Coordinates of C-alpha atoms (C1' of nucleotides) in Angstrom, one line a residue:
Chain A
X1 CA 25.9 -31.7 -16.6
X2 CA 24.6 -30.7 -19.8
X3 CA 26.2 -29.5 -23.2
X4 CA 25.7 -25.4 -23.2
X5 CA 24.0 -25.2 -26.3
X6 CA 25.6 -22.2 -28.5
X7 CA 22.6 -19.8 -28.1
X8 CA 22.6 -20.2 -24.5
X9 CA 26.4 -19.2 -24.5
X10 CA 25.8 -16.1 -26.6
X11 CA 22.7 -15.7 -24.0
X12 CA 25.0 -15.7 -21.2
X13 CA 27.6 -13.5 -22.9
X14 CA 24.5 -10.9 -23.3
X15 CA 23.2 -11.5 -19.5
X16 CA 26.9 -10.9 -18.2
X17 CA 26.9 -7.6 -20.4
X18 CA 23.3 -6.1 -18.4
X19 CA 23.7 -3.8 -15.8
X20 CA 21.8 -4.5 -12.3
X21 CA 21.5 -2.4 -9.4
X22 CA 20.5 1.1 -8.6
X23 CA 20.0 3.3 -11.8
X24 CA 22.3 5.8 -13.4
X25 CA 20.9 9.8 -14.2
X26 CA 22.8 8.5 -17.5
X27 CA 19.9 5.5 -17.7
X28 CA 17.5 7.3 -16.4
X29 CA 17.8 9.8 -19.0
X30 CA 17.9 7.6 -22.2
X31 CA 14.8 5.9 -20.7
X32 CA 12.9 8.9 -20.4
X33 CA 13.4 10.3 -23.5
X34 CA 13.2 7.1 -25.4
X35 CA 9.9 6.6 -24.0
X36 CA 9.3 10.2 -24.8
X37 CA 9.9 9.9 -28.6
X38 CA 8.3 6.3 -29.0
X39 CA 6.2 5.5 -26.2
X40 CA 5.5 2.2 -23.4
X41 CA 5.4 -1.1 -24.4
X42 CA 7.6 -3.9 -26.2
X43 CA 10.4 -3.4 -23.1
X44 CA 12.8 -6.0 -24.1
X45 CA 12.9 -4.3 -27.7
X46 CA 12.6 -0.8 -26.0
X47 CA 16.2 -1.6 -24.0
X48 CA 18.0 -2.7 -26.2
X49 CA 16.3 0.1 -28.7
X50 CA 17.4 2.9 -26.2
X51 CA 20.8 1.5 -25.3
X52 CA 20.3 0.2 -22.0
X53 CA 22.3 -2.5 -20.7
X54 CA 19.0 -3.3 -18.8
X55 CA 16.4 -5.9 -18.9
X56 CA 12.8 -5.2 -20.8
X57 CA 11.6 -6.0 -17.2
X58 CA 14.1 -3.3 -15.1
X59 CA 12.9 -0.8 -18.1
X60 CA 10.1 -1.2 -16.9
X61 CA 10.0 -1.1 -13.3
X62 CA 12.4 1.7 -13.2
X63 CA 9.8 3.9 -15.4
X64 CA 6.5 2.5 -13.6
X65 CA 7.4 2.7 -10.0
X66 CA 10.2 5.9 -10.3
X67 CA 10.4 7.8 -13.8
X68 CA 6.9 8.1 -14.8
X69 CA 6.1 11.7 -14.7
X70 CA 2.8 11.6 -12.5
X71 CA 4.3 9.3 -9.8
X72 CA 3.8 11.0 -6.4
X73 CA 6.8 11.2 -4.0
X74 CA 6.6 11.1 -0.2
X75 CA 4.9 9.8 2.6
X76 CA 1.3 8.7 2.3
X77 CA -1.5 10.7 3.8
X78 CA -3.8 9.5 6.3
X79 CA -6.5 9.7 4.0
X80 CA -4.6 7.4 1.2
X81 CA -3.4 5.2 4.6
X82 CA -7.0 5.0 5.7
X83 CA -7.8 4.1 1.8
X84 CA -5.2 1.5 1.9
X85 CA -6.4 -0.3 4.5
X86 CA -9.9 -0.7 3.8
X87 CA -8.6 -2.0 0.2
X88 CA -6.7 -4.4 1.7
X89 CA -9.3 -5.7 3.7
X90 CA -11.3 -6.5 0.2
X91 CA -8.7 -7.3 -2.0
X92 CA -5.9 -8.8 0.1
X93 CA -2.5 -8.5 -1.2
X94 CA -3.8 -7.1 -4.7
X95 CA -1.2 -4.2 -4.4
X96 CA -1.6 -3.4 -7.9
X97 CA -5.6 -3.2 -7.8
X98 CA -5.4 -1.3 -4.6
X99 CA -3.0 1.2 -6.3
X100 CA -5.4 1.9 -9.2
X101 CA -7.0 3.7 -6.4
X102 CA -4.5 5.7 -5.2
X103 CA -3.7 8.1 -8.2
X104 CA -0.2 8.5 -8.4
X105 CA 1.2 5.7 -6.0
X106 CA 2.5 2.6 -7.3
X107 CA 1.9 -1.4 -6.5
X108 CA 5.4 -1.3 -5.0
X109 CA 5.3 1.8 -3.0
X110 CA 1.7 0.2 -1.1
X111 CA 3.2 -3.0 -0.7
X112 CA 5.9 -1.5 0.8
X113 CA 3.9 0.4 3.4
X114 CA 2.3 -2.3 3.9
X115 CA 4.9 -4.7 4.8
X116 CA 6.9 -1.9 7.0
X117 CA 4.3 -0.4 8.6
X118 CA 0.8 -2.0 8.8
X119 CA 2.8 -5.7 9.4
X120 CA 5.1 -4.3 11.8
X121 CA 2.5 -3.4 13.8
X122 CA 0.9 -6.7 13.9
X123 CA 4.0 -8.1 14.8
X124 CA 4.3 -6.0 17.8
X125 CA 0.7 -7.0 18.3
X126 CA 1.9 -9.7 17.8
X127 CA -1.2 -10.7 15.9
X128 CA -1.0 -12.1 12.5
X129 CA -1.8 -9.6 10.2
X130 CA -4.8 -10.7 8.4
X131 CA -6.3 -12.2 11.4
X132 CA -9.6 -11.2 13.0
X133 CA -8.2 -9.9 15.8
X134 CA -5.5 -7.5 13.9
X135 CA -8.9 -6.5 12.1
X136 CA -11.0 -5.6 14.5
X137 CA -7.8 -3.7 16.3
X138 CA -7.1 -1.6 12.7
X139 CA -11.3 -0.9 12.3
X140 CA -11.7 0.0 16.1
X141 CA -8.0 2.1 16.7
X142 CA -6.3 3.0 13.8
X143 CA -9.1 4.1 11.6
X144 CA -10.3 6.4 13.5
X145 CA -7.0 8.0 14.6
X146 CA -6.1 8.1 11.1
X147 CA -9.7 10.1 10.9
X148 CA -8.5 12.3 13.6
X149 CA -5.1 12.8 12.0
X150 CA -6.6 13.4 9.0
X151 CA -8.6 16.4 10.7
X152 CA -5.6 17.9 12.3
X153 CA -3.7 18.1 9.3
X154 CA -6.3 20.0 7.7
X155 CA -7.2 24.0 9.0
X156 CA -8.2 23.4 12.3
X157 CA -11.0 26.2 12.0
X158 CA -12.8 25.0 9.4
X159 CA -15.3 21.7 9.8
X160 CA -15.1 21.0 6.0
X161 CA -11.6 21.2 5.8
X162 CA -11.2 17.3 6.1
X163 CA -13.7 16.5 3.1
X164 CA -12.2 18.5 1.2
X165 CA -9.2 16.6 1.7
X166 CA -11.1 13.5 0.9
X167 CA -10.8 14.3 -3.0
X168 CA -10.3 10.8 -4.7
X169 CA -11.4 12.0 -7.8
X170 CA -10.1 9.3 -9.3
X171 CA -11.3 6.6 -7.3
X172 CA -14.7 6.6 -7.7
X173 CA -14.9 3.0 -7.7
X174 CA -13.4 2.4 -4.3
X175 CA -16.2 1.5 -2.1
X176 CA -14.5 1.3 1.0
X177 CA -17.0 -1.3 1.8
X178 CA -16.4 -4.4 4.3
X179 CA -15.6 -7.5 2.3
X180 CA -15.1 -10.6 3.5
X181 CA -13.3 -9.5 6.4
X182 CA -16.0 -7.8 8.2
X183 CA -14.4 -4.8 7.9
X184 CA -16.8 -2.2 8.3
X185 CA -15.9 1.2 8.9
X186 CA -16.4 2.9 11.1
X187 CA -19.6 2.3 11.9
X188 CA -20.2 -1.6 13.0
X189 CA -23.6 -2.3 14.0
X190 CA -23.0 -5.4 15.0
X191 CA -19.5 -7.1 14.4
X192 CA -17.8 -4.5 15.9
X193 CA -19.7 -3.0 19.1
X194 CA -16.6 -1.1 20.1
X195 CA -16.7 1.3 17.5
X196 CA -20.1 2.0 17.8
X197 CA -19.4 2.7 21.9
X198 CA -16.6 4.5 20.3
X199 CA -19.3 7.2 18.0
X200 CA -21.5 7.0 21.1
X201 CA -19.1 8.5 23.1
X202 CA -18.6 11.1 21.4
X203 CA -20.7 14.1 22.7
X204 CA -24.4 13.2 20.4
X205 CA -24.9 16.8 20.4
X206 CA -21.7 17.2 17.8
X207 CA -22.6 14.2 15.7
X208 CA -24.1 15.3 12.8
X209 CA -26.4 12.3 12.1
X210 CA -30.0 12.5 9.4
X211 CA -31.9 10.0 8.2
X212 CA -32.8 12.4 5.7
X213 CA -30.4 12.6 2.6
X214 CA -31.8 15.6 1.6
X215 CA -30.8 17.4 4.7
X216 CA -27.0 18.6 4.2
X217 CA -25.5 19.3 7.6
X218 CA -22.5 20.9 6.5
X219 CA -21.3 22.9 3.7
X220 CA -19.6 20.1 2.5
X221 CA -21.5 17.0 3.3
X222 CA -23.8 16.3 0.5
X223 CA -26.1 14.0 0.5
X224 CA -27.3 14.1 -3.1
X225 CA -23.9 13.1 -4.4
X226 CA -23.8 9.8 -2.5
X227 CA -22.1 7.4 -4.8
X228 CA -23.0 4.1 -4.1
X229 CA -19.9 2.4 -6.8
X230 CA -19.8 -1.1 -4.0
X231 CA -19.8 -4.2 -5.3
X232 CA -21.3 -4.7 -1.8
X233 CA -24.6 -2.5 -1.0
X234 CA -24.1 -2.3 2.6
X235 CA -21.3 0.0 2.4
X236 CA -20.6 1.2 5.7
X237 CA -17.9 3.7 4.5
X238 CA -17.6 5.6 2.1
X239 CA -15.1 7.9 0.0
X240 CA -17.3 9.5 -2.8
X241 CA -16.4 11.9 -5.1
X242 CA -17.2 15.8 -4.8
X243 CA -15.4 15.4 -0.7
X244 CA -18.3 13.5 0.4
X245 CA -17.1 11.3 3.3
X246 CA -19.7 9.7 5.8
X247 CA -20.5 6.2 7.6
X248 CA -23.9 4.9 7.7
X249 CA -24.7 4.1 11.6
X250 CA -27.4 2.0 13.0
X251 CA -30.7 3.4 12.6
X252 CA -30.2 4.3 8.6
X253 CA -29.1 7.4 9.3
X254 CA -25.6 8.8 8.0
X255 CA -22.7 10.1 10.3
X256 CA -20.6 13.2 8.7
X257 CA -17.4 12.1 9.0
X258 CA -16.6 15.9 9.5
X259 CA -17.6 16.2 12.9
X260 CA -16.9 12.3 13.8
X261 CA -13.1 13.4 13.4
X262 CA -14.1 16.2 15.6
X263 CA -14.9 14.7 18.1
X264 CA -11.7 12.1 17.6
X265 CA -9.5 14.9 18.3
X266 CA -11.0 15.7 21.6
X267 CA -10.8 12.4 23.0
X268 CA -7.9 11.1 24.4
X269 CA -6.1 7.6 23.5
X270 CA -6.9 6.3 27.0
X271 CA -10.1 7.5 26.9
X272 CA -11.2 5.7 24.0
X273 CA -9.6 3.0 24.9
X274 CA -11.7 2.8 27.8
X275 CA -14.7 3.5 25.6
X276 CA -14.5 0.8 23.5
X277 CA -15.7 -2.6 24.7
X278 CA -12.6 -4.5 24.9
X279 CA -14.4 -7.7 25.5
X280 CA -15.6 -8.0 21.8
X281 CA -12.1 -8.6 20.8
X282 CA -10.7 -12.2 21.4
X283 CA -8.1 -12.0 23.5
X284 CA -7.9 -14.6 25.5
X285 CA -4.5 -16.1 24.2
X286 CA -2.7 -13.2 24.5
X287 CA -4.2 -11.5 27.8
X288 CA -6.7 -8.4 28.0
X289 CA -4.3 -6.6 30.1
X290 CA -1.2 -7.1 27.8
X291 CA -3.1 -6.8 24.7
X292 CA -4.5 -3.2 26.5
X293 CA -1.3 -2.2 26.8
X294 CA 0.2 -3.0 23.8
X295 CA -2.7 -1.3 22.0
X296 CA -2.0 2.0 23.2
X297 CA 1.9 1.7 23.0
X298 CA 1.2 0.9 19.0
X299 CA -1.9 1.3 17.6
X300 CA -2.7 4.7 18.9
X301 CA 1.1 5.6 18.8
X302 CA 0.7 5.5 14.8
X303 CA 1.5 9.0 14.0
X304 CA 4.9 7.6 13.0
X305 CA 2.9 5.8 10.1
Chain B
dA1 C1' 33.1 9.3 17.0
dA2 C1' 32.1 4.6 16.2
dG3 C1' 29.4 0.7 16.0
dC4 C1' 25.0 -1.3 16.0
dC5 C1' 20.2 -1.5 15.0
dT6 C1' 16.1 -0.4 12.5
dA7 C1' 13.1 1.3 9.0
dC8 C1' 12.5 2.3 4.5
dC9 C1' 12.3 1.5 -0.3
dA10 C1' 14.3 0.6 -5.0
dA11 C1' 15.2 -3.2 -7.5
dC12 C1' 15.2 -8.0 -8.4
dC13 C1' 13.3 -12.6 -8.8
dG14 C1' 10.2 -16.2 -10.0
dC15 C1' 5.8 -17.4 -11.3
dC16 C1' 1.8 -16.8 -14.0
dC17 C1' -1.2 -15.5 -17.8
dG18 C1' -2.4 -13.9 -22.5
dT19 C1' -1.2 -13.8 -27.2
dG20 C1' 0.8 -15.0 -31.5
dT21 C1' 2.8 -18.4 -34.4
Chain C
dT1 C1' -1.3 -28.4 -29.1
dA2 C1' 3.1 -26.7 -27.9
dC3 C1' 6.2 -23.3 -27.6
dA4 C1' 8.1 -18.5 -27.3
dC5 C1' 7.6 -14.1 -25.8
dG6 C1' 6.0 -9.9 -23.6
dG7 C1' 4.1 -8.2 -19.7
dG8 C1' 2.0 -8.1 -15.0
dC9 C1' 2.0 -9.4 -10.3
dG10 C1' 3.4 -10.6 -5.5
dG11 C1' 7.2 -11.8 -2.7
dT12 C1' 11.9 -11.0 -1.3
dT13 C1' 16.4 -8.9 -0.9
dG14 C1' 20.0 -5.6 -0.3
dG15 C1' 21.6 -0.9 0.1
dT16 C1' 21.2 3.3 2.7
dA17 C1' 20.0 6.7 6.0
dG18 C1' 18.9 7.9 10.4
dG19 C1' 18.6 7.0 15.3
dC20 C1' 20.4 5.1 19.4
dT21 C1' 23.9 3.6 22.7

DNA sequence: AAGCCTACCAACCGCCCGTGT
DNA sequence: TACACGGGCGGTTGGTAGGCT
């Protein structure tokens, strides 16, 4: 073995001196108001600066991902679920670029909901989770019971109440556009028939569908404040600014998202089950009958997530 | 009540990149 | 050019709480 020099003695004296594991309201403290008095940045300075037996690094994560005074606390939304997932089917596993999109939730909070939740799911699929298949099964199932959800939550007697849930004001950039994936949502004229069968199904007479942007069909579907921020122009989806949430469909004409989630909610799991085309999806290894089955037990059981 | 299982999440680890010297 | 350092990122781990038997 070799010699330990003396500086990598004194360096193992200092390592055996920091503190790891869960945080004190003692650390927390000092790191808050140190930060406080003199600001981010320089961590490894900043701990020893502020007295913390901690690493520049564990500064750090402690006051990105916990102490940082706009983090938000508890259980995503649909709407930031929804959000998540059509991020991750552009970016992949950029948690930190998909959280620059969700004001308020860190890198390590999505990646955590990721890993527990969306890859559980898969697993009970048991479908890997980036795979077509687990896809198409997210775009066709889960997006548009998260749509649903995302209605009930809000006042059931007021059509606009889910746009104006739908306020990303800070995510103007998010384009909710399919990427390489396919994933378009919800609206798939052709990669994904199911979800169009899905719309159709829905009662025409409550979609509120115009070719004409001009023509606002609800008090809170406008039209003229379409944002088109994709690095992609055929966004299928999209979350704009000002609660205005609505799919393109086939003809060039727009779907309000208001009254798609409408009509979600009065269509039961086994119903829209039956209403998509099943056959689209490739389930030939696993068995249409198994995979049927295992769709509804999980995918449509997702209130849990 | 006790033991086991599972889900969740805070925290850590290792790697990488950019910058300054 | 090489090296050190700070910082960011994605992957992984371990503690804990809650549910189930």
């Amino acid at each position: 073995m070799s010699t330990i020099t003396k500086r990598e003695l004194s360096s193992n004296e200092e390592e055996s001196e920091l503190r790891r594991g869960p945080w004190t309201l003692e650390e927390d403290s000092l790191l808050i108001h140190y930060i406080a008095r003199h600001g981010e940045g320089r961590w490894n300075m900043l701990a020893k600066s502020a007295g913390l037996k901690r690493t520049g690094k564990s500064c750090r994560l402690r006051w990105l991902n916990y102490l940082k005074p706009d983090i938000k606390r508890g259980n995503l939304t649909p709407q930031e679920q929804l959000l998540i997932l059509e991020l991750h089917s552009k970016w992949g596993n950029r948690w930190s670029k998909i959280a620059q999109h969700l004001p308020g939730r860190t890198d390590n909070e999505i990646k955590n909901y990721w890993r527990t939740r969306v890859q559980k799911q898969a697993r009970q699929l048991n479908i890997e989770s980036g795979s077509k298949r687990f896809i198409d099964a997210v775009k066709c199932f889960w997006m548009p019971r998260l749509l649903q959800k995302m209605e009930q939550n809000s006042c059931p007697s007021s059509h606009s109440s889910m746009t104006n849930m739908m306020n990303f004001e800070n995510s103007a950039e998010a384009s909710m556009s399919s990427m390489s994936t396919g994933f378009n949502v919800p609206s798939m004229p052709s990669s994904c028939p199911p979800q169009r069968e899905f719309l159709s199904a829905a009662s025409a007479n409550h979609l509120s569908t115009t070719s004409n942007p001009t023509n606002q069909s609800s008090d809170s579907f406008q039209f003229s404040q379409l944002l088109e921020v994709s690095e992609h122009p055929k966004s299928p989806l999209n979350v704009f600014e000002h609660n205005v949430y609505s799919y393109p469909i086939q003809d060039g004409s727009y779907v309000d998202a208001n009254n798609y989630a409408m009509e979600g909610q009065n269509m039961d799991p086994l119903s829209a089950m039956e209403t998509c085309d099943l056959s689209q999806f490739d389930f030939q290894t696993a068995g249409s009958g198994w995979m049927l089955d295992n769709m509804c037990d999980t995918l449509w059981n997702m209130d849990a997530m």
